[in-house]
Short mmCIF file of C-alpha atoms and ligand atoms in Angstrom, two decimals:
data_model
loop_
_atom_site.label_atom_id
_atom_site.label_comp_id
_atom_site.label_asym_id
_atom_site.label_seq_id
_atom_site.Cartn_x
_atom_site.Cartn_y
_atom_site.Cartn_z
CA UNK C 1 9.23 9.77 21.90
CA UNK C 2 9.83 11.93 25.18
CA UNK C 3 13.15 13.45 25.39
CA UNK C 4 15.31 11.95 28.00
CA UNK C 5 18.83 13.87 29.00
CA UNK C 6 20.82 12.24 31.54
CA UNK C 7 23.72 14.56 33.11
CA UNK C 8 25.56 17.99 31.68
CA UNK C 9 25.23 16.48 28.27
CA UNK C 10 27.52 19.26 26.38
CA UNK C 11 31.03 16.91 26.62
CA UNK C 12 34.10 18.54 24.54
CA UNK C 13 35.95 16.35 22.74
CA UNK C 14 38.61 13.42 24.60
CA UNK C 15 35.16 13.55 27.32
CA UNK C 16 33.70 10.57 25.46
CA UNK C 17 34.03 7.33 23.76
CA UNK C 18 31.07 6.55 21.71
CA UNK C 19 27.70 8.69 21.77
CA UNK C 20 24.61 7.81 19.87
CA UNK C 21 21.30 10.00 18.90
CA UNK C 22 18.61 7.56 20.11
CA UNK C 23 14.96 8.06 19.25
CA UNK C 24 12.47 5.50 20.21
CA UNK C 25 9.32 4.74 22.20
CA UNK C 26 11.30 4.62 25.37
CA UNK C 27 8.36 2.77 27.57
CA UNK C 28 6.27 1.04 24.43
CA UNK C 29 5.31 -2.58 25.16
CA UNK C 30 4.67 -4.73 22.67
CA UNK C 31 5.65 -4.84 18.66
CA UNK C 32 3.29 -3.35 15.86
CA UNK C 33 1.00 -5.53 14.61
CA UNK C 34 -1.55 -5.33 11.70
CA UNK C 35 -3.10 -8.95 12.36
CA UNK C 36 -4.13 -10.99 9.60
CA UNK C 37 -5.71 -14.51 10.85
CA UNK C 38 -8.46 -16.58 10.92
CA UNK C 39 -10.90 -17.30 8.38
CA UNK C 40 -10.56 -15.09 5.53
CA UNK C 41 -12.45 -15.94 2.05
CA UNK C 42 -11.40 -14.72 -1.33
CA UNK C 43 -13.60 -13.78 -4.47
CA UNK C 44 -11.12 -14.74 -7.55
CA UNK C 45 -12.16 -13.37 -10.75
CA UNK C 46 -10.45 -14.89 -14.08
CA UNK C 47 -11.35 -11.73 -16.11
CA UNK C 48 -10.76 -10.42 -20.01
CA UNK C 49 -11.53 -7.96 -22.25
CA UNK C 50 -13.80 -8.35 -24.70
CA UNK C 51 -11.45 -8.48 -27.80
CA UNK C 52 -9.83 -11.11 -26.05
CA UNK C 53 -9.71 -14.73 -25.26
CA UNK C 54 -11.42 -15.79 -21.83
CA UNK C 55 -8.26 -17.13 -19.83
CA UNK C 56 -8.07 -20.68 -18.44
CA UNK C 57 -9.27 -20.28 -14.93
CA UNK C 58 -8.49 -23.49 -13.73
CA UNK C 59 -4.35 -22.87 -13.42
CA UNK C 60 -5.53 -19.56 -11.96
CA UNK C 61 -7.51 -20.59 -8.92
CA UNK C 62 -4.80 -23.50 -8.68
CA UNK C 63 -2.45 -20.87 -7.99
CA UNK C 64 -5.01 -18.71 -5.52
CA UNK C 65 -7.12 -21.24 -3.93
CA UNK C 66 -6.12 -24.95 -4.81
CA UNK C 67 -5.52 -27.01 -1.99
CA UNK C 68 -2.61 -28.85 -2.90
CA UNK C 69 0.91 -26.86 -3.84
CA UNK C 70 1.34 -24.58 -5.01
CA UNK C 71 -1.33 -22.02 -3.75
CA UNK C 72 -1.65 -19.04 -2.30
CA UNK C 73 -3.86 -20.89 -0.09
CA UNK C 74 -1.50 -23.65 0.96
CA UNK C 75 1.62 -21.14 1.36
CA UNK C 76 -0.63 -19.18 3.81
CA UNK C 77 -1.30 -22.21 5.74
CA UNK C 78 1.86 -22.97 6.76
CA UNK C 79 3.59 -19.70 6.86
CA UNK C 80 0.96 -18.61 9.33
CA UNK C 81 1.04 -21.85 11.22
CA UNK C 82 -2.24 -22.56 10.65
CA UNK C 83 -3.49 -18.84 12.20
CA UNK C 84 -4.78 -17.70 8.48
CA UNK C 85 -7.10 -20.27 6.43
CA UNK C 86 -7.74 -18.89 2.88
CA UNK C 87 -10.46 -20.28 1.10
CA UNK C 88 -13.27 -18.68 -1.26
CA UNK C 89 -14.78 -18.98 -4.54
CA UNK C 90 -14.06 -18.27 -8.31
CA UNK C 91 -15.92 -16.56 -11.40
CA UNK C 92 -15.08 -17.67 -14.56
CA UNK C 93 -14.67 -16.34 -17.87
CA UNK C 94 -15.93 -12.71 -16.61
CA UNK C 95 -16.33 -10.48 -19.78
CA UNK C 96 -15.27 -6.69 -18.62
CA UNK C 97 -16.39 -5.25 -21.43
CA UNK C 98 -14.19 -2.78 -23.93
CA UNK C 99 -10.45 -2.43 -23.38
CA UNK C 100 -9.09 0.81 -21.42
CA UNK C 101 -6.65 2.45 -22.79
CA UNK C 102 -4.47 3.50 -19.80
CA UNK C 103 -4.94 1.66 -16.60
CA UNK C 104 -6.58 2.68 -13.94
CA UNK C 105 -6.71 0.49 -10.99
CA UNK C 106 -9.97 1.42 -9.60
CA UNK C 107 -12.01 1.51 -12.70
CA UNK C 108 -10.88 -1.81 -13.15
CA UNK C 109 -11.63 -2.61 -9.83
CA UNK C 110 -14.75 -1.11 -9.96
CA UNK C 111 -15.99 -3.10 -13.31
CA UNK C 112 -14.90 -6.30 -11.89
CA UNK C 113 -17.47 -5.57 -9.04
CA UNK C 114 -20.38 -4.84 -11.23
CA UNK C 115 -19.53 -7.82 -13.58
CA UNK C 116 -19.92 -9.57 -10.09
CA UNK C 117 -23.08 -8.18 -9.23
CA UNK C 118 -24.39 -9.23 -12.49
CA UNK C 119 -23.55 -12.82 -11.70
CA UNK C 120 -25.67 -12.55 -8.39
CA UNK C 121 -22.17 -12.26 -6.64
CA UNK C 122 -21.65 -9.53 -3.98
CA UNK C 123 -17.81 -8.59 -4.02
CA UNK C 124 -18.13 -6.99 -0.80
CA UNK C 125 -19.49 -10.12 0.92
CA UNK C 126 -15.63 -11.17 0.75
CA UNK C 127 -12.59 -10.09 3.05
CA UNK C 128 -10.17 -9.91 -0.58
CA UNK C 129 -11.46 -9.81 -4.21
CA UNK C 130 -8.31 -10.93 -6.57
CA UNK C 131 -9.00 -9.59 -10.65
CA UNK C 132 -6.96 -11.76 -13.31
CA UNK C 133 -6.98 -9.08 -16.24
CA UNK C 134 -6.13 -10.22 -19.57
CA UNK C 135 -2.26 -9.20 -20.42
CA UNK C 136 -2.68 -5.46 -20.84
CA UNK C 137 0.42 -3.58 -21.90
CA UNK C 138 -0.49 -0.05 -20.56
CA UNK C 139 -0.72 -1.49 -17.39
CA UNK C 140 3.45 -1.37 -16.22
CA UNK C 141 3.40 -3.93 -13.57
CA UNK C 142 2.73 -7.74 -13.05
CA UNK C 143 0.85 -7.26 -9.75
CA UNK C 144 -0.73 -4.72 -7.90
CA UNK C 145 -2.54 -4.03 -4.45
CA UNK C 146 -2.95 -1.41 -1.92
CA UNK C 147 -0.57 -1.56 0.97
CA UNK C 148 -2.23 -2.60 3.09
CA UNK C 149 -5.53 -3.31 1.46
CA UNK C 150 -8.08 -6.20 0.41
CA UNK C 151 -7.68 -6.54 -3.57
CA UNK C 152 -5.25 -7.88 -5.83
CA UNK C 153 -5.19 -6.99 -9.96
CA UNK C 154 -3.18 -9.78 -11.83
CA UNK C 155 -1.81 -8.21 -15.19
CA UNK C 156 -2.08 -11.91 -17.17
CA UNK C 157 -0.12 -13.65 -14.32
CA UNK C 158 -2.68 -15.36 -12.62
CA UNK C 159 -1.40 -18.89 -12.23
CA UNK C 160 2.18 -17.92 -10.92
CA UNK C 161 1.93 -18.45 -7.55
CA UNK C 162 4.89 -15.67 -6.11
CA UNK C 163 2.67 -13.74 -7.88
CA UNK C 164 -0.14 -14.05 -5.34
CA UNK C 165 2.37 -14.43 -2.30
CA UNK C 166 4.13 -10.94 -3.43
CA UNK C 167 0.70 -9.16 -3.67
CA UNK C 168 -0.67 -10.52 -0.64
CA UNK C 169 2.46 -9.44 1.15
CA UNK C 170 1.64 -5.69 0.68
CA UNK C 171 -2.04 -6.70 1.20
CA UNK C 172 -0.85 -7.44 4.70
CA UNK C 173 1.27 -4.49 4.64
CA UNK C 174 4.81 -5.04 3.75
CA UNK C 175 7.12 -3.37 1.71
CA UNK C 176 9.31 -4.20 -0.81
CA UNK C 177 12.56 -5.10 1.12
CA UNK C 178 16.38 -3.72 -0.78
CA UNK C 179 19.75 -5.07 0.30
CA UNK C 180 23.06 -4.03 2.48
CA UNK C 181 25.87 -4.93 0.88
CA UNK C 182 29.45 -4.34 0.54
CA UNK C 183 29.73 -3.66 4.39
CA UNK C 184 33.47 -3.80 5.31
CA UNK C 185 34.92 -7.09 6.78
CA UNK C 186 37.83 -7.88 8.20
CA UNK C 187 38.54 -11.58 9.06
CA UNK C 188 35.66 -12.85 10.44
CA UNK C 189 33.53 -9.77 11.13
CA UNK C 190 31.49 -7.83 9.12
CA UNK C 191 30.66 -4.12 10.28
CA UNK C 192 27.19 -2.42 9.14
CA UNK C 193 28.58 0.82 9.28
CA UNK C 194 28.03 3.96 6.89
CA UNK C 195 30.20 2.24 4.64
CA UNK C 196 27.68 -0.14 3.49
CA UNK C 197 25.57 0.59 0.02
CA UNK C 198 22.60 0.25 -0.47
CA UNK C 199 20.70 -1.75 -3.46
CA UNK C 200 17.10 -2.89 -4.72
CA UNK C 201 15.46 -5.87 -3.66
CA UNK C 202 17.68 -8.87 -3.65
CA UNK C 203 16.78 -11.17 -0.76
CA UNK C 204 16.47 -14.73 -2.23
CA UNK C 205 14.38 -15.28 1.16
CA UNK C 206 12.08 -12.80 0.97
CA UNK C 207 8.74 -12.70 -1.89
CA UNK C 208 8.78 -9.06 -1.43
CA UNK C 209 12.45 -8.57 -2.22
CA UNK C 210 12.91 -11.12 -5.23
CA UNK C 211 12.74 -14.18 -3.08
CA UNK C 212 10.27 -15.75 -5.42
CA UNK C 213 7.61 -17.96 -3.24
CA UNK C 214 10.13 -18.43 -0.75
CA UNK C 215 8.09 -18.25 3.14
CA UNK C 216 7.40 -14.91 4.44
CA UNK C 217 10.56 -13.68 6.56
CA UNK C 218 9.89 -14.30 10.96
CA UNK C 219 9.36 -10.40 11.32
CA UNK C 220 6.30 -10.49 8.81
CA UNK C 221 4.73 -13.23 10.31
CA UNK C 222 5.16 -11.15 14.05
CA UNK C 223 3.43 -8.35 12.17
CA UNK C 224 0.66 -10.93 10.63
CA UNK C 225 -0.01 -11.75 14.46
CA UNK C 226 0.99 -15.52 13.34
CA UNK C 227 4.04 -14.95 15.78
CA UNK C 228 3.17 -13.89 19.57
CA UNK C 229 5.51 -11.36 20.93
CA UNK C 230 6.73 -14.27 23.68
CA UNK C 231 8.39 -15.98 20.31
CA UNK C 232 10.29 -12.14 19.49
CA UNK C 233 12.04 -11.46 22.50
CA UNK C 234 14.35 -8.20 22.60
CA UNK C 235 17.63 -8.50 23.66
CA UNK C 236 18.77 -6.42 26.22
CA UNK C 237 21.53 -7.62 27.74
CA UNK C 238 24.75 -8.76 26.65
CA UNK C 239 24.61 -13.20 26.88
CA UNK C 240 23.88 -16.49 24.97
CA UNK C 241 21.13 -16.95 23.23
CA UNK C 242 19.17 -19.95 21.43
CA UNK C 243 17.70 -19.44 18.11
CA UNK C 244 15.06 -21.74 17.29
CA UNK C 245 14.15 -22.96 13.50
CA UNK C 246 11.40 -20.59 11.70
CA UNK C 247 8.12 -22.38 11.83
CA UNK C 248 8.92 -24.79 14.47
CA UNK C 249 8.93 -23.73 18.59
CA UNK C 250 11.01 -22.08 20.38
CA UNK C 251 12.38 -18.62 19.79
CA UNK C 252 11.39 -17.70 16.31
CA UNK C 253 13.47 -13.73 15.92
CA UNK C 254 16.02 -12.04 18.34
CA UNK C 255 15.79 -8.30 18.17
CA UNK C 256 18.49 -5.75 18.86
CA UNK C 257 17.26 -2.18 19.27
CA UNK C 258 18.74 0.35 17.06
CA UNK C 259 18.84 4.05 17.34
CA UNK C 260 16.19 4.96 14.76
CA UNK C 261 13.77 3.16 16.41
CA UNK C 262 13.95 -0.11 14.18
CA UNK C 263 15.78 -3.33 14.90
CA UNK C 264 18.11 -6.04 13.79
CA UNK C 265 16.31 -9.04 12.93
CA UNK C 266 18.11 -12.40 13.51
CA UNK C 267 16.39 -15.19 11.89
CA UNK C 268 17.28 -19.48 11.24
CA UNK C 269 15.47 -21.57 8.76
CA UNK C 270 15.69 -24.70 6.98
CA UNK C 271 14.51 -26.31 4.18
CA UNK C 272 10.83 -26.85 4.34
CA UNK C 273 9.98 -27.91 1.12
CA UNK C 274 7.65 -27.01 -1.32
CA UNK C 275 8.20 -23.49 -0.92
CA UNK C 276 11.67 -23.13 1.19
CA UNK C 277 12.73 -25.85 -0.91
CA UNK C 278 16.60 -25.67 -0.28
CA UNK C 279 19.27 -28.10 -0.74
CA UNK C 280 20.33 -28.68 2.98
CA UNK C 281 24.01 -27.53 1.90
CA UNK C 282 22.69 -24.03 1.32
CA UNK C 283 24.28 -20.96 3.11
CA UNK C 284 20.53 -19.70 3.13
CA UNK C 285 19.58 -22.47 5.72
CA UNK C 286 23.06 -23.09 7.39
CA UNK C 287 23.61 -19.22 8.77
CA UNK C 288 21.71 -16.74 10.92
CA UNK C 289 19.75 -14.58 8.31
CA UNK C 290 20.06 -10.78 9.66
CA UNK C 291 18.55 -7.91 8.23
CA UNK C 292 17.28 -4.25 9.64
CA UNK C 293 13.94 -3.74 9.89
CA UNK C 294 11.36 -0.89 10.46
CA UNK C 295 7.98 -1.03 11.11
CA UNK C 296 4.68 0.43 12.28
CA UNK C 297 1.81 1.27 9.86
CA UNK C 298 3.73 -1.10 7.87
CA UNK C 299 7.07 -3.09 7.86
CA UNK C 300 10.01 -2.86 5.76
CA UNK C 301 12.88 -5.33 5.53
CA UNK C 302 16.89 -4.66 4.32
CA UNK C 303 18.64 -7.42 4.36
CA UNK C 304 22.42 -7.52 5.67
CA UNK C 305 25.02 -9.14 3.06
CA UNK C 306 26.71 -11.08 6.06
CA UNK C 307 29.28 -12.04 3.50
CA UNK C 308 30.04 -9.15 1.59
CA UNK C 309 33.22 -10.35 0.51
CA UNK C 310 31.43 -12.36 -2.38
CA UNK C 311 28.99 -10.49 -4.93
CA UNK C 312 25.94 -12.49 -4.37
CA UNK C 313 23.51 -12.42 -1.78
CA UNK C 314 22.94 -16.29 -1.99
CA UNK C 315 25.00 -16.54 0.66
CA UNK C 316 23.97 -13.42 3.16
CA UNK C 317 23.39 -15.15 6.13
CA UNK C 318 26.16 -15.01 9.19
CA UNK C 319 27.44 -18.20 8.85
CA UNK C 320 29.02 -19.84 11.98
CA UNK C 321 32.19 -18.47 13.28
CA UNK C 322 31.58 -15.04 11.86
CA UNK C 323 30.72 -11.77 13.76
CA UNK C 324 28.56 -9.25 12.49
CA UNK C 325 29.13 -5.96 14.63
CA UNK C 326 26.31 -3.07 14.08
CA UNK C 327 27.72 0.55 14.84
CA UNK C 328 24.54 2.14 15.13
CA UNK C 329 22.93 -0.15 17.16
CA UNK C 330 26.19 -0.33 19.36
CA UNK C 331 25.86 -3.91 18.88
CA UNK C 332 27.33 -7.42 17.95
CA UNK C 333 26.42 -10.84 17.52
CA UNK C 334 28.44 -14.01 16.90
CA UNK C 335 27.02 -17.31 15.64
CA UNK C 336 28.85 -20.19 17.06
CA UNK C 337 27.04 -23.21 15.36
CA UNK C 338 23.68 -24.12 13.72
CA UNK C 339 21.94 -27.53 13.58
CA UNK C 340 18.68 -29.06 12.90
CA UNK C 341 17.78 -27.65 16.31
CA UNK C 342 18.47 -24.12 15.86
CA UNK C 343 21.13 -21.15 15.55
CA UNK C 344 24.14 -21.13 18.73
CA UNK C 345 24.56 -17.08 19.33
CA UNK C 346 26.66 -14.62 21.37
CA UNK C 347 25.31 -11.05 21.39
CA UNK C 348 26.86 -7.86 22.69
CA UNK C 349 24.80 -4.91 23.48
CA UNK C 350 25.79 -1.57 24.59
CA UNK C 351 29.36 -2.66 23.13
CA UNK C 352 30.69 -4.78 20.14
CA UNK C 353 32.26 -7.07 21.85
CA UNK C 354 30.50 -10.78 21.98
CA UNK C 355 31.25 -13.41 24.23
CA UNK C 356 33.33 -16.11 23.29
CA UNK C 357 31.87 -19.26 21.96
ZN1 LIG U 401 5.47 -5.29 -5.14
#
């Protein structure tokens, strides 16, 4: 954040080409990172009010803590690579006494933790404590948890799974993630540009933008500390590069620097089924997934509609042959081809130009 001027930097118009406002930390090494691994252990509650029905808790902790899939539990263990191991224990058919009438998180919070006590349980003992409430309509959301934070409040939805993964993503400190679309395109290239509009959460590969349980996107899992920083290179100079498949070795994320001091993400998956469970014909796994990112005490994702010249975002990744040029970041990349082995790319920096395949 120091201010760098380089030259008589007061040119009148015709004296330059292209200038950009950057604003960055210039020398910073590394990537934010809020880490989230090892052994973690979980205190699920399957909770109701007292003029209503104790919920089943056994689809509940299937959905938090059950070993086989779905889980919370399992989806953690692979999207971390093994780093995070979620385990813990549940209380059952925990009476919370009268109804509220509004719904305030930390009183419910807070008699969840004394209904614990009086079972000889010590919340605080635990790194999370999740609360399955019985369905309470003054309560406007499914989910909720502080971002980031170590609780989760389940408004009747305890045994849906995305559930869990969405919550547990701002546990860990991300955002919800919105959309680019409608860039303009012009044969095969797509320009993020000013252009572009903006719209809510519509990533079908992200759990925090609508993606269902789909795996946590490659710049979460950086921010996790799942990824090492040796897996995330930044690109810096204008070449080839090799794009390896999320969740196996090899590069995991190219970044490209942009002005405001976030990045473009480039990511490649494939189907890895239960919860990427894609048809192998999908654009989703047969394109370079690219959205703008920024992060810090937290991360936030916008996906780039690669392919704005269709409505849906189903098919948002750059598929091969395209070129997806970034004005901002004064930047371009080109995927050539993708295969089980990874993503083929070209990428331009300091100019828009890539390579040729
Ligand atoms: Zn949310």
């Amino acid at each position: 954040n120091d201010t760098v001027q380089a030259g008589a930097c007061t040119p009148a118009a015709g004296e330059y080409t292209s200038m950009r406002l950057w604003n960055a930390a210039a020398f910073a090494t590394g990537w934010p990172t809020r880490p989230v691994t090892g052994q973690k252990r979980a205190l699920v509650m399957a909770t109701h009010w007292n003029d209503a029905a104790p919920v089943d808790p056994a689809p509940v902790e299937q959905a938090t803590l059950g070993a086989g899939a779905p889980s919370l539990r399992t989806y953690l263990q692979e999207v971390s690579g093994g780093s995070l191991s979620l385990t813990g224990d549940m209380l059952t058919g925990v009476d919370l006494g009268a109804r509220p009438a509004g719904c305030e998180s930390a009183a419910i919070l807070s008699a969840a933790r004394t209904a614990a006590r009086a079972r000889g349980v010590e919340p605080d003992a635990y790194d999370y404590l999740f609360v399955d409430i019985s369905r309470h309509s003054a309560c406007a959301w499914e989910g909720l948890a502080a971002m980031p934070g170590n609780w989760i409040l389940s408004n009747g939805v305890g045994h849906k799974t995305w559930m869990w993964t969405h919550e547990f993503g701002h546990s860990s400190g991300f955002q919800h993630s919105d959309t680019l679309k409608a860039c303009p395109a012009a044969g095969s290239v797509t320009t993020v540009s000013g252009a572009c509009t903006v719209s809510g959460g519509d990533d079908p590969t992200d759990t925090m933008g609508g993606g269902g349980m789909h795996l946590y996107p490659v710049d979460y899992r950086q921010f996790a500390g799942w990824v090492p920083d040796s897996q995330v290179p930044r690109v810096t100079a204008t070449g080839s590069y090799r794009l390896g498949v999320l969740g196996e070795s090899g590069t995991q994320e190219f970044r490209v620097a942009r002005p405001d001091g976030g990045f473009l993400s480039l990511e490649y998956r494939r189907a890895t089924p239960p919860y990427d469970d894609y048809v192998a014909t999908d654009p989703l796994v047969n394109g370079v997934i690219v959205r703008i990112v920024t992060t810090g005490g937290t991360v936030r994702n916008r996906l780039v509609d690669a392919t704005p010249g269709t409505s849906t975002t189903d098919d948002a990744p750059l598929a091969a042959g395209r070129t997806l040029v970034d004005e901002d970041a004064d930047a371009a990349v080109t995927v050539c081809s993708v295969g089980a082995q990874g993503a083929d790319l070209r990428i331009a920096v300091g100019g828009t130009t890539p390579p040729a395949c």
